[in-house]
PDB file with one MODEL, atoms N, CA, C and O in Angstrom:
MODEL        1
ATOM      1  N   UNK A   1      36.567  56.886 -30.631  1.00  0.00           N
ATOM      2  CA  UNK A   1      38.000  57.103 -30.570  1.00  0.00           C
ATOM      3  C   UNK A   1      38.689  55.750 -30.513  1.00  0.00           C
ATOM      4  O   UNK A   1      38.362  54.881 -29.705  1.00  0.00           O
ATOM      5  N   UNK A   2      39.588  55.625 -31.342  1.00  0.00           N
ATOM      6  CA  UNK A   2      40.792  54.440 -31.268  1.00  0.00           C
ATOM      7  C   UNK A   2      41.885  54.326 -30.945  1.00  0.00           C
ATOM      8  O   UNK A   2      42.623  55.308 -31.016  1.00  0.00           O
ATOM      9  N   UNK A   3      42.261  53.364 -30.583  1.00  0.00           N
ATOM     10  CA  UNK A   3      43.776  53.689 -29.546  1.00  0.00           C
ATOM     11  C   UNK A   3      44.596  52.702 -30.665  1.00  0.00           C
ATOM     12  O   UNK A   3      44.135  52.221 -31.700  1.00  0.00           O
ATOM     13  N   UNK A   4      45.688  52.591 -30.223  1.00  0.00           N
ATOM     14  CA  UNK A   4      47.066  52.285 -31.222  1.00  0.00           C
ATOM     15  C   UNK A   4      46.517  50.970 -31.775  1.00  0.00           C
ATOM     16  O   UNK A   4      45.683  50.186 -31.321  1.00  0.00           O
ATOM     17  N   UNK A   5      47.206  50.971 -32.842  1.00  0.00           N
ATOM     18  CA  UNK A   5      47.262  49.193 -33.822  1.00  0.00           C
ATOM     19  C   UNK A   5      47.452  48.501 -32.960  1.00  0.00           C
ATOM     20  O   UNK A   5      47.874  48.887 -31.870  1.00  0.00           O
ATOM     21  N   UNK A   6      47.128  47.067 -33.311  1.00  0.00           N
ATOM     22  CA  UNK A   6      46.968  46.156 -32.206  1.00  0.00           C
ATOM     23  C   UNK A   6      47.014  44.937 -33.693  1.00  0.00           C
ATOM     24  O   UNK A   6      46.410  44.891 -34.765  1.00  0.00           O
ATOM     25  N   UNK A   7      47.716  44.365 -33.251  1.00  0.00           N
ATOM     26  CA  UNK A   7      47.989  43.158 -34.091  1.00  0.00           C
ATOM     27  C   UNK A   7      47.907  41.839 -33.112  1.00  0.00           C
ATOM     28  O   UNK A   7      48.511  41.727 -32.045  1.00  0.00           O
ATOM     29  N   UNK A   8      47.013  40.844 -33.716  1.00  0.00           N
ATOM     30  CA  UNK A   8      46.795  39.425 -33.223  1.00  0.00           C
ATOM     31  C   UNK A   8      47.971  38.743 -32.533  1.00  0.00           C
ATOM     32  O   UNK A   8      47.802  38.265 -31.412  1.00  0.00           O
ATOM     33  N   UNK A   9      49.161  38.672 -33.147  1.00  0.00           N
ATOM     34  CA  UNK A   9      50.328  38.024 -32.729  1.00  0.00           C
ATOM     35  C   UNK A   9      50.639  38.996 -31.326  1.00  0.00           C
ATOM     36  O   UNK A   9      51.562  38.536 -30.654  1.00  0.00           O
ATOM     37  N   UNK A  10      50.103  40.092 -30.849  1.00  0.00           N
ATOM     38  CA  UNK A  10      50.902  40.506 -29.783  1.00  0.00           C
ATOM     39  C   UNK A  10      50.353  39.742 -28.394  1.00  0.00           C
ATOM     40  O   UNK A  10      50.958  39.468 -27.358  1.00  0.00           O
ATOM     41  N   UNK A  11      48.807  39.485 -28.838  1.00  0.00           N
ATOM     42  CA  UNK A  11      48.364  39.322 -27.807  1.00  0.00           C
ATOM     43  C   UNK A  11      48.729  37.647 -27.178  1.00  0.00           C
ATOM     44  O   UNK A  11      48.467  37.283 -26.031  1.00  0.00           O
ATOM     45  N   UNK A  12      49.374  36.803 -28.226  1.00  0.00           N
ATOM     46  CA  UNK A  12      50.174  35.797 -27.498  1.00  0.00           C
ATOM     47  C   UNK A  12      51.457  35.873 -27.252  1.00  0.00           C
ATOM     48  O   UNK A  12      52.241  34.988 -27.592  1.00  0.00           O
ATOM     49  N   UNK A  13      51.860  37.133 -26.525  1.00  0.00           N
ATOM     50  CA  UNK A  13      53.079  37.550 -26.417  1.00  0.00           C
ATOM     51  C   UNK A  13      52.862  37.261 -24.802  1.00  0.00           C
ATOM     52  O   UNK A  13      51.705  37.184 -24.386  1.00  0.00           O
ATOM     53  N   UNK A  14      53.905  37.112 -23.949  1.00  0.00           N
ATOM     54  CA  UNK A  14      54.493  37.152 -22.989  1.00  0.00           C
ATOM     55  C   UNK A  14      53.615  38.362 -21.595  1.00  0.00           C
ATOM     56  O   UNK A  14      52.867  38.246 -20.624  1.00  0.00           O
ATOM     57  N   UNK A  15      54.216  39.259 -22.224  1.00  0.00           N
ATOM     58  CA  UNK A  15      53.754  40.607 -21.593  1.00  0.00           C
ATOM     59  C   UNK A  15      52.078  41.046 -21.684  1.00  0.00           C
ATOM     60  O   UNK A  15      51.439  41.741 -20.894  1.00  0.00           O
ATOM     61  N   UNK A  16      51.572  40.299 -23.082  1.00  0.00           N
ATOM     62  CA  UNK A  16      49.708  40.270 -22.441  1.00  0.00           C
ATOM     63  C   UNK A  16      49.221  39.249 -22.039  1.00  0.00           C
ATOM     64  O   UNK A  16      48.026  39.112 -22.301  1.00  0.00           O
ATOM     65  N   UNK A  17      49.882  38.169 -21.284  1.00  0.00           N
ATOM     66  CA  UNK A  17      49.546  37.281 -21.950  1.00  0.00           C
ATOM     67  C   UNK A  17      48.045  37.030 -20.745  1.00  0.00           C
ATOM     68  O   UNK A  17      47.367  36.067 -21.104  1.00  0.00           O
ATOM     69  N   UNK A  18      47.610  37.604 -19.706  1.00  0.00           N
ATOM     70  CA  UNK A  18      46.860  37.945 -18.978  1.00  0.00           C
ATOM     71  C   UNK A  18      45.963  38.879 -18.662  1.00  0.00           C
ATOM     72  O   UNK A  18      45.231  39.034 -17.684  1.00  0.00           O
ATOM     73  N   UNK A  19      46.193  39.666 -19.962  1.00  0.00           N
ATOM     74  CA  UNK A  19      45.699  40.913 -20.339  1.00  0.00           C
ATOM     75  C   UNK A  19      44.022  40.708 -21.029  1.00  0.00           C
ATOM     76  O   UNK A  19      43.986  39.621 -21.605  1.00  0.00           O
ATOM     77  N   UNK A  20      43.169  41.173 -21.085  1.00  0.00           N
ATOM     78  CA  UNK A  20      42.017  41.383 -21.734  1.00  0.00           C
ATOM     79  C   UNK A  20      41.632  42.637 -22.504  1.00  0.00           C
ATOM     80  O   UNK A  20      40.940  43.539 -22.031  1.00  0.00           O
ATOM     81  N   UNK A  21      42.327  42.605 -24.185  1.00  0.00           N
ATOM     82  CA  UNK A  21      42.755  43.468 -24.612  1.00  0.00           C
ATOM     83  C   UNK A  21      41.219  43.536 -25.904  1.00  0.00           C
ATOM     84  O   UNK A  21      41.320  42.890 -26.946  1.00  0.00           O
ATOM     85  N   UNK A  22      40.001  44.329 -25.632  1.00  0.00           N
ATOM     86  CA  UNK A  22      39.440  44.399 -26.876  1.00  0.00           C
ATOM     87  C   UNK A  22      39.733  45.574 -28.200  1.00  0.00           C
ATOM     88  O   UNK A  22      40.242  46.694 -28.156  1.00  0.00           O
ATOM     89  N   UNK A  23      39.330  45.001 -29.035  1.00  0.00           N
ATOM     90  CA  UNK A  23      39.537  45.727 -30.319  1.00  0.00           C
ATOM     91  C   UNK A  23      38.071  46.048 -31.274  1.00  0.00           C
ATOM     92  O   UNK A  23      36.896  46.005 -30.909  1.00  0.00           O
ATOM     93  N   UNK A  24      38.691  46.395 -32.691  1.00  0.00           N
ATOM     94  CA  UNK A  24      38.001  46.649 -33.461  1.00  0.00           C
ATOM     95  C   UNK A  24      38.410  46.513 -34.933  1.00  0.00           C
ATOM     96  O   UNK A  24      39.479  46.940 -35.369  1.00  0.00           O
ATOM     97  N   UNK A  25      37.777  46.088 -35.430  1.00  0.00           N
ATOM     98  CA  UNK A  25      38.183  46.230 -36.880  1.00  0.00           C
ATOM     99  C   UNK A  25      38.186  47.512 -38.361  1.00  0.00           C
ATOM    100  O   UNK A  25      37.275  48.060 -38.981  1.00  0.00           O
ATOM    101  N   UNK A  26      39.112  47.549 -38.417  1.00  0.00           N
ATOM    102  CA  UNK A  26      38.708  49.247 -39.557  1.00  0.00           C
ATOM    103  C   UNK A  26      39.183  48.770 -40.326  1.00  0.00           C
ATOM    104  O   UNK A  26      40.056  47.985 -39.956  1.00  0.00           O
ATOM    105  N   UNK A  27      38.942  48.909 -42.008  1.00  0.00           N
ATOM    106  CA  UNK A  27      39.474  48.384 -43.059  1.00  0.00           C
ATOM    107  C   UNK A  27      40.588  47.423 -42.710  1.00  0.00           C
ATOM    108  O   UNK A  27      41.727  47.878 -42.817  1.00  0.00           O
ATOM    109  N   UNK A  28      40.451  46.163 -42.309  1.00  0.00           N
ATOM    110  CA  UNK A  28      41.303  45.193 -42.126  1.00  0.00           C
ATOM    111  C   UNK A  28      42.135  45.174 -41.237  1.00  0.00           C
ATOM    112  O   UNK A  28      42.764  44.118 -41.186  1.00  0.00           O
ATOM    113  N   UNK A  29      42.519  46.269 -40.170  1.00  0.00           N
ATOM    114  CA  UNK A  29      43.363  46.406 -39.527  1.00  0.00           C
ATOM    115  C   UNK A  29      42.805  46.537 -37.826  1.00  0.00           C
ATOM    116  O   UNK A  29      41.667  46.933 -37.573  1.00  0.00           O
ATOM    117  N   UNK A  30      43.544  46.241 -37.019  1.00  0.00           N
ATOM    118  CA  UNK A  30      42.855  46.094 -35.829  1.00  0.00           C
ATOM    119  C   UNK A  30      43.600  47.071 -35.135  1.00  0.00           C
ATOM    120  O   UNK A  30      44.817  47.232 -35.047  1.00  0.00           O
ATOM    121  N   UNK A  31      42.461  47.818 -34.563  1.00  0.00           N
ATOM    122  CA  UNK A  31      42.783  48.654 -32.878  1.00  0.00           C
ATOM    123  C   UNK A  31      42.505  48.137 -32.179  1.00  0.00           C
ATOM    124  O   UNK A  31      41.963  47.048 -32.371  1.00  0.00           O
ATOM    125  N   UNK A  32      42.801  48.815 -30.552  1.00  0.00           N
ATOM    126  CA  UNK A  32      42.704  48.929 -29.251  1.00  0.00           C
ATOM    127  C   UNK A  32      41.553  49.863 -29.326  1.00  0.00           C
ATOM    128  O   UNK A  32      41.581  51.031 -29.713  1.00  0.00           O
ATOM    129  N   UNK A  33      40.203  48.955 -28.760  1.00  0.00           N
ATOM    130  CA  UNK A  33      39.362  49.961 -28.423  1.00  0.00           C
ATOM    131  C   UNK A  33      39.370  50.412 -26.789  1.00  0.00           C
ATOM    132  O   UNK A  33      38.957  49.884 -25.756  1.00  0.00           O
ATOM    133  N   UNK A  34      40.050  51.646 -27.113  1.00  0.00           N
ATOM    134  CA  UNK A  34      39.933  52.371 -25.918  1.00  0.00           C
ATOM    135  C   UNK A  34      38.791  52.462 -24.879  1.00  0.00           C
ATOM    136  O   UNK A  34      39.141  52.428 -23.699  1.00  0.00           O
ATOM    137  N   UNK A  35      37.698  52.554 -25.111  1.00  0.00           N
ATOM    138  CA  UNK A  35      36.650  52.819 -24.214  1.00  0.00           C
ATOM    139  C   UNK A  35      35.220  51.652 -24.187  1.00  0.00           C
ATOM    140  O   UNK A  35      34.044  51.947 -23.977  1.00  0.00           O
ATOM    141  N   UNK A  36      35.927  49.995 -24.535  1.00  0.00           N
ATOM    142  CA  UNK A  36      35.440  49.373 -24.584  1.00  0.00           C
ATOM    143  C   UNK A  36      35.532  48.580 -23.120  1.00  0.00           C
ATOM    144  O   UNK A  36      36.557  48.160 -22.582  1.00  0.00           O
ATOM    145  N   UNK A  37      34.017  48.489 -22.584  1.00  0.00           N
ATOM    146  CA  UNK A  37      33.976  47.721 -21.197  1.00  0.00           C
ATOM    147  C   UNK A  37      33.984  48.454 -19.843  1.00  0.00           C
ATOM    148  O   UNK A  37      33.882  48.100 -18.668  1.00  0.00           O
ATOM    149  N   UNK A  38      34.219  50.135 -20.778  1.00  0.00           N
ATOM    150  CA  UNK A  38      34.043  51.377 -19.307  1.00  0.00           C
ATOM    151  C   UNK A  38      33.153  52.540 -19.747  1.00  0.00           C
ATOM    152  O   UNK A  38      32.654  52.850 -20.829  1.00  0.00           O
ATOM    153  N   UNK A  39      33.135  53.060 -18.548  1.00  0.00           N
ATOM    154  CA  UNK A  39      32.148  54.175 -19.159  1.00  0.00           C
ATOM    155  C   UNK A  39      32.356  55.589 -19.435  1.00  0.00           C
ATOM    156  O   UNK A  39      31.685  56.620 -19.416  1.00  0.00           O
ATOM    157  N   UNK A  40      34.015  55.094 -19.802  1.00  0.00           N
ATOM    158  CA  UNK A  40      34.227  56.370 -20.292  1.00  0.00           C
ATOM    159  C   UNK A  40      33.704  57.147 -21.906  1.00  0.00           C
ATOM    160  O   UNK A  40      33.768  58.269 -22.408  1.00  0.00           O
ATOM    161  N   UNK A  41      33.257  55.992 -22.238  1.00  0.00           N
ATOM    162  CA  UNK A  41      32.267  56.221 -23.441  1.00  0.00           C
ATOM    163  C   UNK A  41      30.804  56.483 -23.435  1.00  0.00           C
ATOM    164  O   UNK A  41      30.001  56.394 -24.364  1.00  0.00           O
ATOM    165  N   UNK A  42      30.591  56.888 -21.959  1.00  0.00           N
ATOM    166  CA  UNK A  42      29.374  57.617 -22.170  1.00  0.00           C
ATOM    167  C   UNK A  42      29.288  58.245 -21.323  1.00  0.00           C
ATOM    168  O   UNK A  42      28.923  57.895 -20.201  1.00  0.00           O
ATOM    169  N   UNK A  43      29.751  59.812 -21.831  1.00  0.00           N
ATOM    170  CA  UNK A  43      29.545  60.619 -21.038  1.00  0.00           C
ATOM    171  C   UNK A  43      28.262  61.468 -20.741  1.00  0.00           C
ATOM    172  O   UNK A  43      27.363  61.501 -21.581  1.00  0.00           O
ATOM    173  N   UNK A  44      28.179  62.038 -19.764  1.00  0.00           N
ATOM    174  CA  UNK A  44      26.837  62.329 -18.992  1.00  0.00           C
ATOM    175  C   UNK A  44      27.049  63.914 -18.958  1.00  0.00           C
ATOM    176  O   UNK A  44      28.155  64.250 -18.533  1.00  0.00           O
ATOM    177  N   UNK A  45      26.403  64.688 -19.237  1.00  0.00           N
ATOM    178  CA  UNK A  45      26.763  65.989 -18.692  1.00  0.00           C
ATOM    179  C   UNK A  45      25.880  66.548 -17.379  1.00  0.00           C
ATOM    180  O   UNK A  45      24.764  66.857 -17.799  1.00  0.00           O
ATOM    181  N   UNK A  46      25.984  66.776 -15.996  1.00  0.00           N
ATOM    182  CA  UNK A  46      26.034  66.820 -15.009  1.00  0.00           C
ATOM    183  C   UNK A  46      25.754  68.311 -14.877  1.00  0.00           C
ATOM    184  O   UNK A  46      26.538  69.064 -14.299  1.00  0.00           O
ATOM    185  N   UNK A  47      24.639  68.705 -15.416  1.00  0.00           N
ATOM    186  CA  UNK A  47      23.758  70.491 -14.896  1.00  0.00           C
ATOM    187  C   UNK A  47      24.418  70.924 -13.740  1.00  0.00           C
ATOM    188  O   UNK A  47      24.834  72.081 -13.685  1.00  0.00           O
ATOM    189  N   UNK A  48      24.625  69.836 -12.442  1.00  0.00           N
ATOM    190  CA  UNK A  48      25.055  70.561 -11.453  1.00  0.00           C
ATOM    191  C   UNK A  48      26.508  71.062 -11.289  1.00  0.00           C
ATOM    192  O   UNK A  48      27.020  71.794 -10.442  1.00  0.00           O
ATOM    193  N   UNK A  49      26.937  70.516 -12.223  1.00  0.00           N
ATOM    194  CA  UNK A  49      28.158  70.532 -11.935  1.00  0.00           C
ATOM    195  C   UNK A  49      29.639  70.961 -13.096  1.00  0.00           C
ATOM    196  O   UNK A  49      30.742  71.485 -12.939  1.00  0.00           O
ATOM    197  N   UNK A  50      28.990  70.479 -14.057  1.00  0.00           N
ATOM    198  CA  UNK A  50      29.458  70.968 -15.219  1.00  0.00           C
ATOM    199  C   UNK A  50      29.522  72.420 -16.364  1.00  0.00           C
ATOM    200  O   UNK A  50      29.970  72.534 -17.505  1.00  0.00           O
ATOM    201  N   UNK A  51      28.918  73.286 -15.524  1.00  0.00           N
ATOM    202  CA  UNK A  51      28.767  74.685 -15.944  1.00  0.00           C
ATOM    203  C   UNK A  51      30.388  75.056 -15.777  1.00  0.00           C
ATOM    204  O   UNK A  51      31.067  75.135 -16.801  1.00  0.00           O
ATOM    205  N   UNK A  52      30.972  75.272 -14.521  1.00  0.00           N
ATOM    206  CA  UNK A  52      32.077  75.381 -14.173  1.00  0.00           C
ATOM    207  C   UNK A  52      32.948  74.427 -14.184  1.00  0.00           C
ATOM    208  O   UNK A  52      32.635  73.301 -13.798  1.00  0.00           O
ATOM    209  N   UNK A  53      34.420  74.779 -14.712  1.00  0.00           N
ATOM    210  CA  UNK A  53      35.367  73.669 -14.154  1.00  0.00           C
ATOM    211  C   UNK A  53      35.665  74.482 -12.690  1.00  0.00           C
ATOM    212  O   UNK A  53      35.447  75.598 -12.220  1.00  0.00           O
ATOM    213  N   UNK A  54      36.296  73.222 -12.275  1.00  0.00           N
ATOM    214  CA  UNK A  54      37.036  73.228 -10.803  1.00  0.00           C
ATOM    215  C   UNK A  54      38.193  74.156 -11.398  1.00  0.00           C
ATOM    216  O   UNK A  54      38.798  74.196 -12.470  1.00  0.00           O
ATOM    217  N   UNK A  55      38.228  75.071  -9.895  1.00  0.00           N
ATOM    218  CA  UNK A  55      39.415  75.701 -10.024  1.00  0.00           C
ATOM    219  C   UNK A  55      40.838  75.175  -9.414  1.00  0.00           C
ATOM    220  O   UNK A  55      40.616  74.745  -8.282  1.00  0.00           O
ATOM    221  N   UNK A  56      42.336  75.045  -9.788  1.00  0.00           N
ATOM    222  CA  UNK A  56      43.350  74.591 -10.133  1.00  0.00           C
ATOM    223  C   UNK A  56      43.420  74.703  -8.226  1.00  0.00           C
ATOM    224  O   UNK A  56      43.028  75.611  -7.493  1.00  0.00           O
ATOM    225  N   UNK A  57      44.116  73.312  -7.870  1.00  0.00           N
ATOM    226  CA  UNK A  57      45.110  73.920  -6.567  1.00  0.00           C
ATOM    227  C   UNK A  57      46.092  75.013  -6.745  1.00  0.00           C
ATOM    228  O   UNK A  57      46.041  75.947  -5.943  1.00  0.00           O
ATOM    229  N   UNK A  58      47.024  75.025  -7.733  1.00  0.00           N
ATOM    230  CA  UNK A  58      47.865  76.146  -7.464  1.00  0.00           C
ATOM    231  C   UNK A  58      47.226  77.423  -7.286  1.00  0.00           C
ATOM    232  O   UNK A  58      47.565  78.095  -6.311  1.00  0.00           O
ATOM    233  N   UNK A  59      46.232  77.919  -8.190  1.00  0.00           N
ATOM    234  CA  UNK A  59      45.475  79.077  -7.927  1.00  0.00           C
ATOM    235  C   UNK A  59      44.961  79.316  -6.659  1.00  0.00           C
ATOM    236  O   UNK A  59      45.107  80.393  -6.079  1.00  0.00           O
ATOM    237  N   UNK A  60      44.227  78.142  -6.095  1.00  0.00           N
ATOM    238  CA  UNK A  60      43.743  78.014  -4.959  1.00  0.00           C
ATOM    239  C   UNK A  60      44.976  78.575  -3.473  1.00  0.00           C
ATOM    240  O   UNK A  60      44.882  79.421  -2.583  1.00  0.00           O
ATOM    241  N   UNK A  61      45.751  77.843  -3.762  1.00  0.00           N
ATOM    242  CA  UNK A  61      46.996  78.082  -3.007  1.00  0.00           C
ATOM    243  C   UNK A  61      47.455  79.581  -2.559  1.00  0.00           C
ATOM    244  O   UNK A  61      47.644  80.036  -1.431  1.00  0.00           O
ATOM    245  N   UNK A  62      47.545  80.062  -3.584  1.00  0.00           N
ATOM    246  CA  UNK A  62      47.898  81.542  -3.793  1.00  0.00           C
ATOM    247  C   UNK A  62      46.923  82.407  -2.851  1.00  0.00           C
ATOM    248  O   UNK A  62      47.441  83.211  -2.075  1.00  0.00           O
ATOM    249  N   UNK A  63      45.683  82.280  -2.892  1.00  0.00           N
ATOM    250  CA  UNK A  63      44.529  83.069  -2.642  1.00  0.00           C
ATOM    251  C   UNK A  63      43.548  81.852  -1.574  1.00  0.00           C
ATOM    252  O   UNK A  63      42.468  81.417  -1.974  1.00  0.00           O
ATOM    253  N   UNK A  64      44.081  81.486  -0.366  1.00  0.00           N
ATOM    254  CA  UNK A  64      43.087  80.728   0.521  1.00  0.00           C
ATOM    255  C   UNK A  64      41.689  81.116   0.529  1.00  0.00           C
ATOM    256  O   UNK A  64      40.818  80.295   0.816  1.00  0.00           O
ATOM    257  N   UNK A  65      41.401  82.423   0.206  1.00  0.00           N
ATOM    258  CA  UNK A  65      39.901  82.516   0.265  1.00  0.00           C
ATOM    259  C   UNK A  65      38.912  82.381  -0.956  1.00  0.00           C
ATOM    260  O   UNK A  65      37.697  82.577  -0.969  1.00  0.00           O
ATOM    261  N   UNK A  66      39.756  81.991  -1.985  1.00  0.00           N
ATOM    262  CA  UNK A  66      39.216  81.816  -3.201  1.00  0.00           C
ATOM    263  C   UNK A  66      37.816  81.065  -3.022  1.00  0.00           C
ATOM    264  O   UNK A  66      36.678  81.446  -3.298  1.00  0.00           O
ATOM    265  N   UNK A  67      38.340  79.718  -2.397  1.00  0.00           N
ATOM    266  CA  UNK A  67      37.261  78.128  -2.152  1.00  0.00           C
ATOM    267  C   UNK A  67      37.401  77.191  -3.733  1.00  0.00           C
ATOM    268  O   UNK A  67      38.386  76.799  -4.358  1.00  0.00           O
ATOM    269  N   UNK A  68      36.141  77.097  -3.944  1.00  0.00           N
ATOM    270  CA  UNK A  68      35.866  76.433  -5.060  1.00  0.00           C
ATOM    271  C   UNK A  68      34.690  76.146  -5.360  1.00  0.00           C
ATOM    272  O   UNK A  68      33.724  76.191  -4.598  1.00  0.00           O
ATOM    273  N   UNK A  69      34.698  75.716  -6.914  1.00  0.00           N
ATOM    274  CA  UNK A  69      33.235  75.901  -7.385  1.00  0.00           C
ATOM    275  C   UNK A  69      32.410  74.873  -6.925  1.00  0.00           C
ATOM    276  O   UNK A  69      32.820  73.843  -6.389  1.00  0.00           O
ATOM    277  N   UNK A  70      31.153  75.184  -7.156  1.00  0.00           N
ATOM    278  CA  UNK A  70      30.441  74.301  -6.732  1.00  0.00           C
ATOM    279  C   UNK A  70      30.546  72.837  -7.220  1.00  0.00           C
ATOM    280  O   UNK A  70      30.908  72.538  -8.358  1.00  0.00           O
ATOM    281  N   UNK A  71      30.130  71.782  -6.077  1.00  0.00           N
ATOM    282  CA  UNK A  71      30.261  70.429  -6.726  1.00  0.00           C
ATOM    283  C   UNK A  71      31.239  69.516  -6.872  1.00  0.00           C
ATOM    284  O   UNK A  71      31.117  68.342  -7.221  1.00  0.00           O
ATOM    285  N   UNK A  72      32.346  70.189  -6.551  1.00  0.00           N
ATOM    286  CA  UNK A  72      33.831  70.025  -6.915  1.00  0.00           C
ATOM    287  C   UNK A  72      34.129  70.292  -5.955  1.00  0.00           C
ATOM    288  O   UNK A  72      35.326  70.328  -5.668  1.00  0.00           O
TER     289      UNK A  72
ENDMDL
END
């Protein structure tokens, strides 16, 4: 996944100028690689825990004895 255009001249701009902004190259043009340097690019799927999503506070709210799913 790629995040917005990203052009060379921004990054000696003012406002990044402290920033550590990586990219990528696609036919000549540069992105923001989003998930470069975290690990949100590798996701894990979690048997224990990932069968179910968590159920919502508001739902929860409504019905105190609901609880919640496991793991969560």
């Amino acid at each position: 996944m790629l995040g917005m255009r990203f052009e060379a001249a921004d990054s000696q701009s003012e406002q990044f100028k402290n920033a550590t902004v990586q990219t990528v190259e696609v036919n000549g043009k540069h992105y923001i690689d989003a998930f470069a340097g975290n690990d949100f690019g590798k996701r894990v799927f979690d048997e224990n825990k990932h069968y179910l999503h968590p159920i919502p506070v508001n739902v929860r709210s409504k019905n105190p004895k609901l609880g919640q799913n496991p793991n969560w």
